[in-house]
Coordinates of C-alpha atoms and ligand atoms in Angstrom, one line a residue:
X1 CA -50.2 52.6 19.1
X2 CA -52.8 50.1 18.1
X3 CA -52.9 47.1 20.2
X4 CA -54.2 43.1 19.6
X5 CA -57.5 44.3 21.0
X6 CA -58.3 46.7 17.9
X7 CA -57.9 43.9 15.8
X8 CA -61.3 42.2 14.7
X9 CA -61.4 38.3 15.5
X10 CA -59.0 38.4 18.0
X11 CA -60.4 38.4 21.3
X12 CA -57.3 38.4 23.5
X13 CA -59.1 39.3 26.2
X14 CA -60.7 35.8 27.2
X15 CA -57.2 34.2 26.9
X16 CA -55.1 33.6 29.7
X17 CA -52.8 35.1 28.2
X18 CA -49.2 35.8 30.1
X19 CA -49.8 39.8 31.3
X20 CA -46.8 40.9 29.7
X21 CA -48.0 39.5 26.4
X22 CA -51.7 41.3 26.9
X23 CA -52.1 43.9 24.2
X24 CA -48.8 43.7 22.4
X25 CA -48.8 43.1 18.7
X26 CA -46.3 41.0 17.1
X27 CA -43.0 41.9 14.9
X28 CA -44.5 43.7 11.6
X29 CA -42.3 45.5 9.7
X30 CA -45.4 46.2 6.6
X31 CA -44.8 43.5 4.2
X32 CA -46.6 45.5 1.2
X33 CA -47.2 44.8 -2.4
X34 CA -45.2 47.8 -3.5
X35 CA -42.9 48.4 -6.1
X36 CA -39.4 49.2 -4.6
X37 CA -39.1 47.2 -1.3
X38 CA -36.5 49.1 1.1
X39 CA -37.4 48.7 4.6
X40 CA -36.3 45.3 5.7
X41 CA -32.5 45.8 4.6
X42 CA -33.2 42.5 2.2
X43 CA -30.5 41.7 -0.5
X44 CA -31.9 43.5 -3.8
X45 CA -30.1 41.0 -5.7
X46 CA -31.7 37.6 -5.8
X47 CA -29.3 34.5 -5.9
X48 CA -27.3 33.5 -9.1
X49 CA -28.5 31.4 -11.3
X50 CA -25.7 28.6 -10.6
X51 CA -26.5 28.9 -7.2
X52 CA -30.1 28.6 -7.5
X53 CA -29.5 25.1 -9.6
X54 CA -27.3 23.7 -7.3
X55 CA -29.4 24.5 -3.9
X56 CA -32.7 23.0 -6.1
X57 CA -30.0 19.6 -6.6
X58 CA -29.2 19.7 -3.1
X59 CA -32.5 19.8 -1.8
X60 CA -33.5 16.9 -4.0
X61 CA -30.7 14.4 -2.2
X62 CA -31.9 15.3 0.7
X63 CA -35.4 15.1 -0.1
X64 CA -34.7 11.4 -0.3
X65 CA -33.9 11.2 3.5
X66 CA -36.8 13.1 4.8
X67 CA -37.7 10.4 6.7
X68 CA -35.1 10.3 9.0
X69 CA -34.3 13.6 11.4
X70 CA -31.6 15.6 10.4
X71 CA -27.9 15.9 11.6
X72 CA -28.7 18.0 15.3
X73 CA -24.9 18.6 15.4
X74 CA -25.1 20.7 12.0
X75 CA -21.5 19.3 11.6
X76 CA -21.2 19.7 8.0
X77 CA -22.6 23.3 7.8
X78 CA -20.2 24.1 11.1
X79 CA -17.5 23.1 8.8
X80 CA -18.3 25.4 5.8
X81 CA -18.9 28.0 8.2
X82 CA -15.5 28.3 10.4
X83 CA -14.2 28.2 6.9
X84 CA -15.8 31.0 6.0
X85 CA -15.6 33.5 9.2
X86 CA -11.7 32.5 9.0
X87 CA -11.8 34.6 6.0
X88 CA -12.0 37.5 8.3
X89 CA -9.3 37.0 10.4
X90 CA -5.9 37.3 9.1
X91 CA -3.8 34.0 9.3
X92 CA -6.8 32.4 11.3
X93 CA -6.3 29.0 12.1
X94 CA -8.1 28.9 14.9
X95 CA -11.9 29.1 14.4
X96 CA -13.0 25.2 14.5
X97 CA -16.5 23.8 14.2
X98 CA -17.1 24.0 17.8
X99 CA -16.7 27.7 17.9
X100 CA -19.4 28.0 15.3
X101 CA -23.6 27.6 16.2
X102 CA -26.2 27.8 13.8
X103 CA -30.0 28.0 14.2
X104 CA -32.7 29.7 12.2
X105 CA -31.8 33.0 11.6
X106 CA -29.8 34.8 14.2
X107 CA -32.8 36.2 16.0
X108 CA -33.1 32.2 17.0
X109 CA -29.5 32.2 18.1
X110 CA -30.0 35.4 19.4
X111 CA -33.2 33.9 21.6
X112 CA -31.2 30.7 22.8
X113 CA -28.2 33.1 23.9
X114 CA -31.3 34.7 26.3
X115 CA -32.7 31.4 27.2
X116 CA -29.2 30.0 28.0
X117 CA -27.5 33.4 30.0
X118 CA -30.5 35.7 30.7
X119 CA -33.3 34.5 32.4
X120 CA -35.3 35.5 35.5
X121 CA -33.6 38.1 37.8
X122 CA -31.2 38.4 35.3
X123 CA -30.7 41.9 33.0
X124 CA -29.4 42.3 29.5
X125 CA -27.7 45.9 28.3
X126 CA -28.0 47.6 24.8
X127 CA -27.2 51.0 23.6
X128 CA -30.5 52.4 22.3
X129 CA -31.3 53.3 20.0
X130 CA -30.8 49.8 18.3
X131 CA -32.4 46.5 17.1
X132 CA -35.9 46.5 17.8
X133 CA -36.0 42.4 18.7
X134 CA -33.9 42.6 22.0
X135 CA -37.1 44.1 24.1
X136 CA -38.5 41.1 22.7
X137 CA -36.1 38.6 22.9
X138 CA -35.7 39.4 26.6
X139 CA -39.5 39.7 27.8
X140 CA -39.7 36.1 26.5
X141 CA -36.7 34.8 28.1
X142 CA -38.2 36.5 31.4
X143 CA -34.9 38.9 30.9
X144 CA -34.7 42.3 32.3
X145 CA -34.1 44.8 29.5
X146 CA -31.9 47.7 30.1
X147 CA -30.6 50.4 27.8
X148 CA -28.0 53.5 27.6
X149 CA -28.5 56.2 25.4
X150 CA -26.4 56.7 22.5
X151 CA -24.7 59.9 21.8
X152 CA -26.2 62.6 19.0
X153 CA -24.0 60.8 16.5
X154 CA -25.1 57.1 17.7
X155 CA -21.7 56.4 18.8
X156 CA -21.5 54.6 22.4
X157 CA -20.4 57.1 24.9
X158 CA -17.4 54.4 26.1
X159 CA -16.9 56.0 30.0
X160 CA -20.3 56.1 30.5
X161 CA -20.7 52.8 29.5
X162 CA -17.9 51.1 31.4
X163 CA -18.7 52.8 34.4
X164 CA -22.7 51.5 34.1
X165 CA -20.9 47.8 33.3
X166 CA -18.6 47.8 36.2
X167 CA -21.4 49.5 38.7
X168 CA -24.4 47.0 37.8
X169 CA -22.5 43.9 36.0
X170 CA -25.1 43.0 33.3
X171 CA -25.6 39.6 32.9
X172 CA -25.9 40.0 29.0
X173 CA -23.9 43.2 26.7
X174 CA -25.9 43.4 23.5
X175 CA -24.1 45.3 21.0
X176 CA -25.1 45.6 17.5
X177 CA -22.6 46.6 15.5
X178 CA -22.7 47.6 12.6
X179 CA -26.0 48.8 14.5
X180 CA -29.7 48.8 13.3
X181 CA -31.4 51.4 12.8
X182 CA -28.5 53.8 12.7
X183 CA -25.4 51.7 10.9
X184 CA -22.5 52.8 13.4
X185 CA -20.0 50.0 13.8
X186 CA -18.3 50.0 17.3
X187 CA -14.2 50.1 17.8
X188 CA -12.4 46.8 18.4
X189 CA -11.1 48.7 21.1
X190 CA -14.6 49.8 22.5
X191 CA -15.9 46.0 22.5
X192 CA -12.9 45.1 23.8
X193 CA -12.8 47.5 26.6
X194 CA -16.3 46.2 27.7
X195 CA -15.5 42.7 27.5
X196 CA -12.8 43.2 30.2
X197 CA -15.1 45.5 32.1
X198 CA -18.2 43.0 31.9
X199 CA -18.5 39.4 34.1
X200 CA -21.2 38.7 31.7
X201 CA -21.8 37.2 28.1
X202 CA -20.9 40.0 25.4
X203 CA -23.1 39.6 22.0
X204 CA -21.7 41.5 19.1
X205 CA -24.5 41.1 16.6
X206 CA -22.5 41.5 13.2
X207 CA -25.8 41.3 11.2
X208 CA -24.1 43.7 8.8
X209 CA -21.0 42.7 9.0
X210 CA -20.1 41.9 5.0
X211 CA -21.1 45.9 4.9
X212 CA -19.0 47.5 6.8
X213 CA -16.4 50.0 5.4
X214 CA -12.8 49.2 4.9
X215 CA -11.0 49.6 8.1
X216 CA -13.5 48.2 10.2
X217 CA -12.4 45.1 11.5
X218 CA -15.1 42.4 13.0
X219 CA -15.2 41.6 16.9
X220 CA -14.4 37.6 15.8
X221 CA -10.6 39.2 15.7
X222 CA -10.9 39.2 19.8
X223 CA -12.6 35.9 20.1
X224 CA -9.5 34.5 21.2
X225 CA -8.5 36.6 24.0
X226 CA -12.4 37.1 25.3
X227 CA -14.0 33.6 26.0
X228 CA -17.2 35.4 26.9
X229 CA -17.6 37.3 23.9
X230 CA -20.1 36.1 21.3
X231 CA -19.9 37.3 17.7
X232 CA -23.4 36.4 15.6
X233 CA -23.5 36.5 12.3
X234 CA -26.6 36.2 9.5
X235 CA -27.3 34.6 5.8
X236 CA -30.0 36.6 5.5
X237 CA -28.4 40.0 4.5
X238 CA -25.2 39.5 2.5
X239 CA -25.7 36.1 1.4
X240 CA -29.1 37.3 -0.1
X241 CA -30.8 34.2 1.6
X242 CA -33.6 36.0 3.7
X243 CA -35.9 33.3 2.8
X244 CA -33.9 29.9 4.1
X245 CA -33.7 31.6 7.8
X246 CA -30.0 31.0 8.6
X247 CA -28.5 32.5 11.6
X248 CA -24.9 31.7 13.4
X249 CA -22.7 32.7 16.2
X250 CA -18.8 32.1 17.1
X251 CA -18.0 31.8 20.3
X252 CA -15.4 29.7 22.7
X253 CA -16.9 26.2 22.5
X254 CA -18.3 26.4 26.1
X255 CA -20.9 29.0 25.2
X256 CA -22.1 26.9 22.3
X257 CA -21.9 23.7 24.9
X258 CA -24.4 25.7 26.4
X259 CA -26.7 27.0 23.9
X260 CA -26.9 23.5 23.2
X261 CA -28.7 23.0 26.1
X262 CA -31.4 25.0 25.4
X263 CA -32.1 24.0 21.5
X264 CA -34.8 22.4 20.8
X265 CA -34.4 18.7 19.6
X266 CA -33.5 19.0 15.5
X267 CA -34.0 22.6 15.6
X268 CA -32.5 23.3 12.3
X269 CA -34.0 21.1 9.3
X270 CA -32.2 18.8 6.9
X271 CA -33.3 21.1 3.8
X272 CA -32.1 24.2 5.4
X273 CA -28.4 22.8 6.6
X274 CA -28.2 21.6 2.7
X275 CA -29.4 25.5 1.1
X276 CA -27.0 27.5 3.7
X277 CA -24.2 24.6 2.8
X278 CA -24.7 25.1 -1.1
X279 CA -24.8 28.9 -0.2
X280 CA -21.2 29.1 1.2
X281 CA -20.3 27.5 -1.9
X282 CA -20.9 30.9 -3.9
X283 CA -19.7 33.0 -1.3
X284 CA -17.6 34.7 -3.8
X285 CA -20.5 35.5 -6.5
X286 CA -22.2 36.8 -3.9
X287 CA -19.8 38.9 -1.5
X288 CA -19.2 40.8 -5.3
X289 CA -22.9 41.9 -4.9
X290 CA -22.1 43.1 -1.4
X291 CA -19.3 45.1 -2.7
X292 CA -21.7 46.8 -5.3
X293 CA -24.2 47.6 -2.3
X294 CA -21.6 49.2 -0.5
X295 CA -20.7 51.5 -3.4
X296 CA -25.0 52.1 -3.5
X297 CA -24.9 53.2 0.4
X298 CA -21.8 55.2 -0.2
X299 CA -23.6 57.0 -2.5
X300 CA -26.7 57.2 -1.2
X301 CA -25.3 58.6 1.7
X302 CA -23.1 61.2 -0.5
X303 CA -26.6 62.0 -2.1
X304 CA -28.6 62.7 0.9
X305 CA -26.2 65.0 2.7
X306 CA -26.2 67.3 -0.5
X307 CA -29.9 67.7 -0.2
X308 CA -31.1 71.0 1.8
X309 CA -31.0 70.4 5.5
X310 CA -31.0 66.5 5.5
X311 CA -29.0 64.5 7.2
X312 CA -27.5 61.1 7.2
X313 CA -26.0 58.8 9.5
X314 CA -22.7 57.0 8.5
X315 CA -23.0 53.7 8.0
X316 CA -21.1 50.4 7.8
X317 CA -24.3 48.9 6.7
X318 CA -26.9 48.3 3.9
X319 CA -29.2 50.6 4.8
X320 CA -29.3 54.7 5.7
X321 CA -30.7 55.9 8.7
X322 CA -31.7 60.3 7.5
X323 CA -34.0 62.9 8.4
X324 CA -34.8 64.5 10.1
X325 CA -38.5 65.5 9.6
X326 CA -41.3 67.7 11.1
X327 CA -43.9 65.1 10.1
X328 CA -41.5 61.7 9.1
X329 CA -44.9 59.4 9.0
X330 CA -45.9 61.7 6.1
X331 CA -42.5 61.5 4.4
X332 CA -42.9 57.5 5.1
X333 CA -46.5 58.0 3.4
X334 CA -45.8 60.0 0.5
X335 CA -42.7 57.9 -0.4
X336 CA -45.4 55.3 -0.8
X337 CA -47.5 56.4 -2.9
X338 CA -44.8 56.9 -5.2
X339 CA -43.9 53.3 -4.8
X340 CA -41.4 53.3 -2.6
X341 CA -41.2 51.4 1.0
X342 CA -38.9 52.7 3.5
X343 CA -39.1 52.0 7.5
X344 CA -40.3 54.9 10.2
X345 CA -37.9 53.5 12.8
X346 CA -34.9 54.8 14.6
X347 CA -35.5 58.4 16.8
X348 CA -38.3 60.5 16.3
X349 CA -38.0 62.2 12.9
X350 CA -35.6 59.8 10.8
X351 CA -36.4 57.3 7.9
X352 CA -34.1 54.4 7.2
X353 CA -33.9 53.1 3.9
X354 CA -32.0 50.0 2.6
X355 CA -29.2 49.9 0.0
X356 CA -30.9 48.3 -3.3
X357 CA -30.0 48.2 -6.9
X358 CA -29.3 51.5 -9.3
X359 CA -32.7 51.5 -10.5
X360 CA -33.9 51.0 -6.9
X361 CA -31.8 54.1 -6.0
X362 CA -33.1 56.3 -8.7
X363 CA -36.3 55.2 -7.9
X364 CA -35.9 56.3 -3.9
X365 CA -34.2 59.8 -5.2
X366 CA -36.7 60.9 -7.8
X367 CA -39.4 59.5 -5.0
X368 CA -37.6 61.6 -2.3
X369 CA -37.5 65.0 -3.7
X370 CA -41.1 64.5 -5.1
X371 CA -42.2 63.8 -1.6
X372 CA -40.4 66.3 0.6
X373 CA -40.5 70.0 1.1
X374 CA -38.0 72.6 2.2
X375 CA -40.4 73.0 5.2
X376 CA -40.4 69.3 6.4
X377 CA -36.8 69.1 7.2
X378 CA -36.0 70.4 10.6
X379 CA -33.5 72.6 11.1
Ligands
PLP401 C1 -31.6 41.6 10.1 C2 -31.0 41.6 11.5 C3 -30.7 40.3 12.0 C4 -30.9 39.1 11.2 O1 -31.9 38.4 11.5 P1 -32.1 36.9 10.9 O2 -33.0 36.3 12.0 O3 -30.8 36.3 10.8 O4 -32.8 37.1 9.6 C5 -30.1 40.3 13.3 N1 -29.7 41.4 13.9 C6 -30.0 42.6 13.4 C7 -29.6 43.8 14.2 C8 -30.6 42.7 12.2 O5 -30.9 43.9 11.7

């Protein structure tokens, strides 16, 4: 792995830099010039038009107010979304504004959760392999990091795990579910079953969520009988707003009493409250382009299994975690220089590759059996 040092111009070394910060490089999944962009799980389809009028109108009126700080409550974007998280619960009429926190993306509602329930001699728990940020999120928050293995199949191995919860009591459960890299959604029953096992905060990081399969219910159904579970949620996926950085959790309103401690002051601008508000406007126009990604990552994963020896993970996501190769770095390569960008991440030997449009697909498939010989899939 190359480290800061091998980079020219940046002499780390005479800092005083923290020592657990001394050689690391930061988050960098490639951001390449390339023509078919799958590796950051990114909505293919850019917003509607109507959309994209009225967020440019929305950001004008506030434009006019610049000079004053924006709301720090987020009130009116609360609003819009408990209204929309309702939507998942049937007959919800319970998910009110102070159950609902946003920030900038939900790897800075994911930081605050750390900041406000991790902290020195404190240990969070995730079942690797999984999101590549918690390490991260926890070294800066001073947080032990911990992890279980998953099984062959990426599913949590449920005794093990209750028996780990109820033996060491982790301060912070981190479950990602649907999970990234490998796109397995947990049970209710299996998040549930930890919550009653676990004294500490549970984070189901629903990323995904919009993508999972029918059947699969979210963990915001158990809010109400766990008040230390912690469901976050993210614009940047199925509301194809990547770009705006808009993250949320729902929670009982004592946790987000306390993330609220740890915010910083205005932490979430004026122009990005009024985008993610406009946003949740076209919810519906854009949850129809979901359902067309998940008929893409059916597919895709339909596709893969019929090729020679590959295999592909189920997923409940927009994105496919297969393999498994010999040599996956030269997969990754070769699928580049046939223009397509996929991620080397997950266990060793496995590619992941995000859900995109048709063309996108055909692109990846024609790329795919150009680049890979019988003798690079493994057995
Ligand atoms: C993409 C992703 C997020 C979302 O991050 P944002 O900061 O909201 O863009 C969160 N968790 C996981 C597991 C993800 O893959």
């Amino acid at each position: 792995m190359s480290t800061v040092e091998d980079r020219p111009g940046s002499p780390a070394g005479d800092l005083p830099l923290r020592p657990e910060l001394r050689g690391q490089l930061p988050y960098g999944a490639p951001q390449l010039d390339v023509a078919h962009r799958l590796n950051v799980n990114e909505n293919p389809y850019p917003p509607p038009p109507a959309m994209v009028s009225d967020v440019a109108m929305a950001v004008a009126e506030v434009a006019a107010g610049l000079n004053r700080y924006p709301d720090r409550d987020a009130t009116a974007l609360r609003a819009g979304l408990a209204a929309y998280v309702a939507r998942d619960v049937p007959g919800a009429t319970w998910v009110d504004v102070g159950q609902v926190w946003p920030a900038n993306g939900s790897n800075e509602v994911m930081l605050q959760l750390l900041q406000a329930f991790g902290g020195p001699g404190r240990t969070a728990l995730a079942f690797a392999p999984t999101y590549s940020m918690y390490p991260d999120y926890c070294r800066d928050t001073f947080t032990a990091y911990a992890t279980l293995p998953r099984r062959e199949d990426f599913t949590i191995d449920l005794d093990a795990a209750l028996a780990h919860v109820a033996a060491e009591q982790p301060d912070v459960l981190l479950l990602a579910s649907p999970n990234n890299p490998t796109g397995t959604a947990l049970r209710l029953d299996e998040v549930a079953a930890l919550c009653t096992a676990s004294r500490g905060i549970v984070v189901v990081d629903e990323a995904y969520a919009e993508f999972r399969r029918p059947g699969t219910p979210s963990a915001i159904e158990l809010l109400p009988a766990h008040p230390r579970l912690v469901v976050t949620r993210t614009m940047s996926k199925a509301f194809a707003l990547a770009g705006a950085r808009l993250g949320y959790l729902v929670a009982s309103p004592a946790v987000v009493d306390a993330v609220q401690l740890v915010r910083l002051p205005y932490h979430l601008s004026a122009v990005t409250q009024a985008v993610a508000r406009t946003a949740l406007r076209h919810a519906d126009a854009l949850l129809a382009g979901v359902a067309a990604l998940r008929a893409e990552r059916d597919a895709l994963v339909d596709w893969l299994r019929a090729q020679p020896g590959v295999v592909a993970a189920d997923s409940d996501a927009n994105f496919v975690l297969f393999g498994r190769f010999a040599d996956r770095d030269a997969v990754w390569r070769r699928l580049l220089d046939h223009g397509v960008l996929v991620r080397a991440t997950g266990p060793d030997g496995w590619l992941r590759v995000s859900a995109g449009t048709p063309a996108e697909m055909a692109a990846f498939r024609a790329a795919l059996l150009a680049s890979v010989e019988p003798g690079d899939v493994l057995a």
